[in-house]
XYZ file of C-alpha atoms in Angstrom:
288
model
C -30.842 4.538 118.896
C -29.596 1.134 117.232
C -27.294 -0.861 119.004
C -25.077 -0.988 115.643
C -25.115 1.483 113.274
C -26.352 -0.353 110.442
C -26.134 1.466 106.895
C -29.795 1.961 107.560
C -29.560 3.754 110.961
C -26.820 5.902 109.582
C -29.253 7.475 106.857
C -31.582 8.448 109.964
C -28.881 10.247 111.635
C -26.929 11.773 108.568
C -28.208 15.254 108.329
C -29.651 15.843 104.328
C -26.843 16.806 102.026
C -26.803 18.855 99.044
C -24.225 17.973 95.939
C -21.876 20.127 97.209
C -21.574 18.364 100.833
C -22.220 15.130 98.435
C -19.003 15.672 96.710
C -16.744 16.520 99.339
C -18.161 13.407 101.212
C -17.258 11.170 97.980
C -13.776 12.493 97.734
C -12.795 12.786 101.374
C -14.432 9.264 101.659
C -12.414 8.138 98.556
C -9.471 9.595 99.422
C -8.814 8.165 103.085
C -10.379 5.161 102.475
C -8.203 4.105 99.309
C -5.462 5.688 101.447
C -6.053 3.069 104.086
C -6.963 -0.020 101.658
C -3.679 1.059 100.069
C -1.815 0.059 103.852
C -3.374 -2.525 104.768
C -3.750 -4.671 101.517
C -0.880 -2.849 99.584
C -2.230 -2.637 96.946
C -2.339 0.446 93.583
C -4.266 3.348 94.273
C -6.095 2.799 91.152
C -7.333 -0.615 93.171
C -7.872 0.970 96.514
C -9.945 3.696 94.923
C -12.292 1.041 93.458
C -12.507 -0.936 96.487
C -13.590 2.067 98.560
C -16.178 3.223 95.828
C -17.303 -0.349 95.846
C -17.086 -0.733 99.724
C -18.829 3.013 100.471
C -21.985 2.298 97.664
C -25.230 0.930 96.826
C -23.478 -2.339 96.671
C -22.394 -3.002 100.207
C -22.655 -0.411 102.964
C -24.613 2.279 101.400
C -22.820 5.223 102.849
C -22.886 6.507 99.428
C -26.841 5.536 98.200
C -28.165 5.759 94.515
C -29.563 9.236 95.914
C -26.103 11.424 96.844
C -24.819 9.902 93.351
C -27.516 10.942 91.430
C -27.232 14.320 93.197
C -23.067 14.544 91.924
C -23.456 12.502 89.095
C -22.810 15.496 86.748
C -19.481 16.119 88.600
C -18.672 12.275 88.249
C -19.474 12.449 84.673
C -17.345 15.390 83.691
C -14.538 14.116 85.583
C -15.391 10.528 83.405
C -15.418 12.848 80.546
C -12.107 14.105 81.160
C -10.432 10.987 81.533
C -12.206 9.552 78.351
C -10.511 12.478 76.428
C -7.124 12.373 77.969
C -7.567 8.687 76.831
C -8.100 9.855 73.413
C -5.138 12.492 73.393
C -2.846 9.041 73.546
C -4.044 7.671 70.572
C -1.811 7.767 67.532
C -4.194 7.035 64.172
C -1.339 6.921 62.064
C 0.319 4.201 64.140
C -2.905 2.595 64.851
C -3.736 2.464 60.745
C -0.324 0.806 60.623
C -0.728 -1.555 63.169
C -3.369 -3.862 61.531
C -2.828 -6.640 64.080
C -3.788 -4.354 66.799
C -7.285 -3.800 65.184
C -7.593 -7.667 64.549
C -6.460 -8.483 68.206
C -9.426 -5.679 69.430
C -12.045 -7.381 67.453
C -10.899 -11.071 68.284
C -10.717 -10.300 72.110
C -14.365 -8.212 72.259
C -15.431 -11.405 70.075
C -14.031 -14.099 73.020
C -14.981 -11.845 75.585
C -18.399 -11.235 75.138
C -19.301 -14.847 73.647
C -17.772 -16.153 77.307
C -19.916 -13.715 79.480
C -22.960 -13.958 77.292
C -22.251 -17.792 77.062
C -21.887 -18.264 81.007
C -25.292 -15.972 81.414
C -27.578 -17.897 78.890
C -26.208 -21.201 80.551
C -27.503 -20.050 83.885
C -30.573 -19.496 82.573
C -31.164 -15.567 82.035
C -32.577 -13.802 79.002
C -30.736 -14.302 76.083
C -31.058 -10.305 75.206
C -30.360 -9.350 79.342
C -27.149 -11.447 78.233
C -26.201 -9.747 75.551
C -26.575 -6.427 77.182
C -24.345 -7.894 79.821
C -21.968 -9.082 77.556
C -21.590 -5.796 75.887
C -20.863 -4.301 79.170
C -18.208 -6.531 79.743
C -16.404 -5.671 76.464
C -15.349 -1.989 77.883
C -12.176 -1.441 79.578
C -12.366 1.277 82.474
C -9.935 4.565 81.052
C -9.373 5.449 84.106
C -8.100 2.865 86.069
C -5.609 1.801 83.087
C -4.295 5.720 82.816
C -3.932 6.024 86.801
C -1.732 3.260 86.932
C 0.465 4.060 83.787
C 1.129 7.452 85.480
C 1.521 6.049 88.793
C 4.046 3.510 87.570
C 5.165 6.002 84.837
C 4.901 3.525 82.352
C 5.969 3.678 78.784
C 6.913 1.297 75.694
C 5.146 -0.581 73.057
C 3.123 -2.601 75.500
C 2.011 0.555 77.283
C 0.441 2.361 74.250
C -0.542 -1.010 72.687
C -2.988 -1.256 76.031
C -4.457 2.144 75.810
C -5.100 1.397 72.416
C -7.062 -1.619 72.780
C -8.485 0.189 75.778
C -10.069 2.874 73.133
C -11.012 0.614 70.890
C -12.908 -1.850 73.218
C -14.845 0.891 74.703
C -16.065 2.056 70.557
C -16.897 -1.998 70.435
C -18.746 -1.915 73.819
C -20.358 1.431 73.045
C -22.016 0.254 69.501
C -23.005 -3.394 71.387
C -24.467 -1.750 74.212
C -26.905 1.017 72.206
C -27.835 -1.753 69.252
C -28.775 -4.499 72.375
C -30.560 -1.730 74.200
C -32.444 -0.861 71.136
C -33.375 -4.114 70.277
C -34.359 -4.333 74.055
C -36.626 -1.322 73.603
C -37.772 -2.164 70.796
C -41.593 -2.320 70.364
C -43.160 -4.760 68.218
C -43.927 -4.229 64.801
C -41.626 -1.536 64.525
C -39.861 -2.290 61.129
C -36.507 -0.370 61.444
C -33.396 -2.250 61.332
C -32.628 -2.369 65.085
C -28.863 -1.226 64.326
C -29.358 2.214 62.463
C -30.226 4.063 65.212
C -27.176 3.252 67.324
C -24.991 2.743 64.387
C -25.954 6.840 64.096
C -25.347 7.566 67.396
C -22.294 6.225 67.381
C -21.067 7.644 63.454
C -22.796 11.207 65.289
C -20.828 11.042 68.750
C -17.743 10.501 66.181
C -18.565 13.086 64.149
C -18.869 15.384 67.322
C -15.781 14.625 68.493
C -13.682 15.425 65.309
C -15.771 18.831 64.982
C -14.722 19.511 68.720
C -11.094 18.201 68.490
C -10.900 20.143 65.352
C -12.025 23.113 67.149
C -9.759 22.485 69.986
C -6.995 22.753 68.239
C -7.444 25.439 65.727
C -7.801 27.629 69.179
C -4.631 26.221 70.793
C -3.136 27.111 67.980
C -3.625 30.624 68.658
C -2.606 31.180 72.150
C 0.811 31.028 73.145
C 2.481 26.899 74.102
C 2.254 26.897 78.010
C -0.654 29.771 78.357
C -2.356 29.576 81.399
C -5.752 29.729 79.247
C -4.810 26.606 77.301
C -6.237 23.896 80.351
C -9.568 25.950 80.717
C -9.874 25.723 77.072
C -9.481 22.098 77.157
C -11.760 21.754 79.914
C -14.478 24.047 78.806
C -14.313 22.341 74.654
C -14.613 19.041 76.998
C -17.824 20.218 79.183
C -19.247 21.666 75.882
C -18.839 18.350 74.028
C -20.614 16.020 76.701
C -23.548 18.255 77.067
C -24.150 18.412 73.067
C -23.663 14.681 73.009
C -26.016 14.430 75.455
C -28.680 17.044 74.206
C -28.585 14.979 70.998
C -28.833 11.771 72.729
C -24.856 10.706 71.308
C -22.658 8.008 72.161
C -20.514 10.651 75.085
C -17.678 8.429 75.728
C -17.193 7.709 71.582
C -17.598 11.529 71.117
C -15.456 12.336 73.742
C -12.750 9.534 72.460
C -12.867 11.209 69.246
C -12.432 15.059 70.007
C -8.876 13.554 72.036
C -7.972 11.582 69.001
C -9.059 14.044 66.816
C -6.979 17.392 68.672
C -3.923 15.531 68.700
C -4.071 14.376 65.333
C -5.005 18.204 64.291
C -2.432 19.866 66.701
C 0.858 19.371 64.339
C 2.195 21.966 66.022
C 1.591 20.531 69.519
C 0.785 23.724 71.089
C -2.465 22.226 73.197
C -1.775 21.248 77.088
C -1.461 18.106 78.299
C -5.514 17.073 80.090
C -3.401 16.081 83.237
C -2.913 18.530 85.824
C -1.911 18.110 88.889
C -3.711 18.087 91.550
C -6.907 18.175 89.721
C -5.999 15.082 87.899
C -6.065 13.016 91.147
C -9.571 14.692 91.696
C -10.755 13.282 88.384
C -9.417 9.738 89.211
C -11.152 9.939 92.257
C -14.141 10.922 90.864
């Protein structure tokens, strides 16, 4: 046996885990780990939980390897898929249409944004397309840490919804930027489509999944009672059935997802659906 026990030497002693033991590891792991960080650096869970996934990964001990996340990867992504929606569910389009500004401020900050990262990258030297798929990346704002700390600190106000607005709308930006660099990436030569229509359609179809699902959503809400214990698994099961058509028609999922929250709000007039958030399975989804 090692003298330490080196990330290495702890996959030879780890017995093999299935998703199940995978997931319990990930949470428990998350859970009193961010618990800890939380003491020690005091900092917001929503900062702790990141600095455990980051601290427990691929990326530095490797408790946690590519492997065991591939194996609970579709848990992560339905909890992601949640949070994307619940996301979604805060979006007002009627105050969003009326608050031009807030569209110009999304498209001037992606614009600064990505011209910094993708300017810093080419000036170091790498690819000018690796830097643009970078820089797309960098446009998208993560849902969930921005919703875990507005509940956490219970914010509200103007500068509150203003930020999960620009939150949705920087992940749309980043989603389109990221498919129509990859495709260009992908692209093989001679090939004379236009580069952009095939994630341009992705990204109209994800939409157009969403607002069929969100449409869908609510026209069922509608018809159970307000506060029926049905109402969160027919959230959650309009939710699951939305990611895996997105992804069976190779969709934009976070942009369809985005849209079937926007979309059952704006549809729900009589605002019979349940709130996405329940506790305790909310936490389990931030986790996640």
């Amino acid at each position: 046996m090692p003298a330490t026990l080196t990330p290495a030497a702890w996959h030879t002693l780890s017995l093999p885990l299935n998703p199940l033991l995978g997931l319990g590891g990930v949470l428990l792991g998350g859970l009193l780990g961010g618990h800890w960080l939380m003491r020690i650096l005091r900092v917001p869970p929503a900062t702790a939980y990141v600095l455990m996934g980051l601290l427990l990964g691929p990326a530095a001990l490797n408790l946690l390897d590519r492997d065991m996340l591939a194996d609970v990867q579709l848990f992560i992504d339905l909890a992601a898929g949640m949070i994307v929606f619940q996301l979604g569910r805060r979006i007002d389009v009627r105050w969003l249409l009326r608050e031009k500004r807030l569209l110009a401020s999304s498209l001037l900050e992606a614009l600064c944004t990505g011209a910094a990262v993708a300017g810093m990258l080419l000036w170091l030297g790498v690819n000018p397309l690796a830097a643009a798929l970078a820089a797309s990346i960098a446009l998208a704002t993560s849902p969930a840490v921005l919703l875990m700390a507005v509940r956490d600190l219970r914010a509200e106000g103007q500068v509150t919804e203003r930020a999960l607005h620009l939150t949705a709308l920087n992940n749309v930006l980043a989603s389109l930027a990221f498919a129509v660099c990859l495709t260009v990436l992908e692209r093989v030569p001679g090939d004379g489509a236009l580069p952009w229509l095939e994630p341009l359609a992705q990204v109209l179809g994800a939409g157009a999944l969403g607002v069929a699902a969100g449409a869908l959503m609510a026209w069922l809400g509608q018809r159970l009672p307000a506060g029926d214990s049905r109402q969160w698994p027919l959230l959650f099961a309009v939710v699951v059935l939305t990611l895996g058509l997105a992804q069976l028609w190779t969709l934009a999922p976070w942009v369809a997802l985005l849209a079937c929250g926007v979309a059952a709000r704006a549809l729900d007039r009589r605002e019979s659906l349940a709130e996405p958030d329940v506790q305790p399975l909310g936490t389990v989804f931030y986790l996640l």
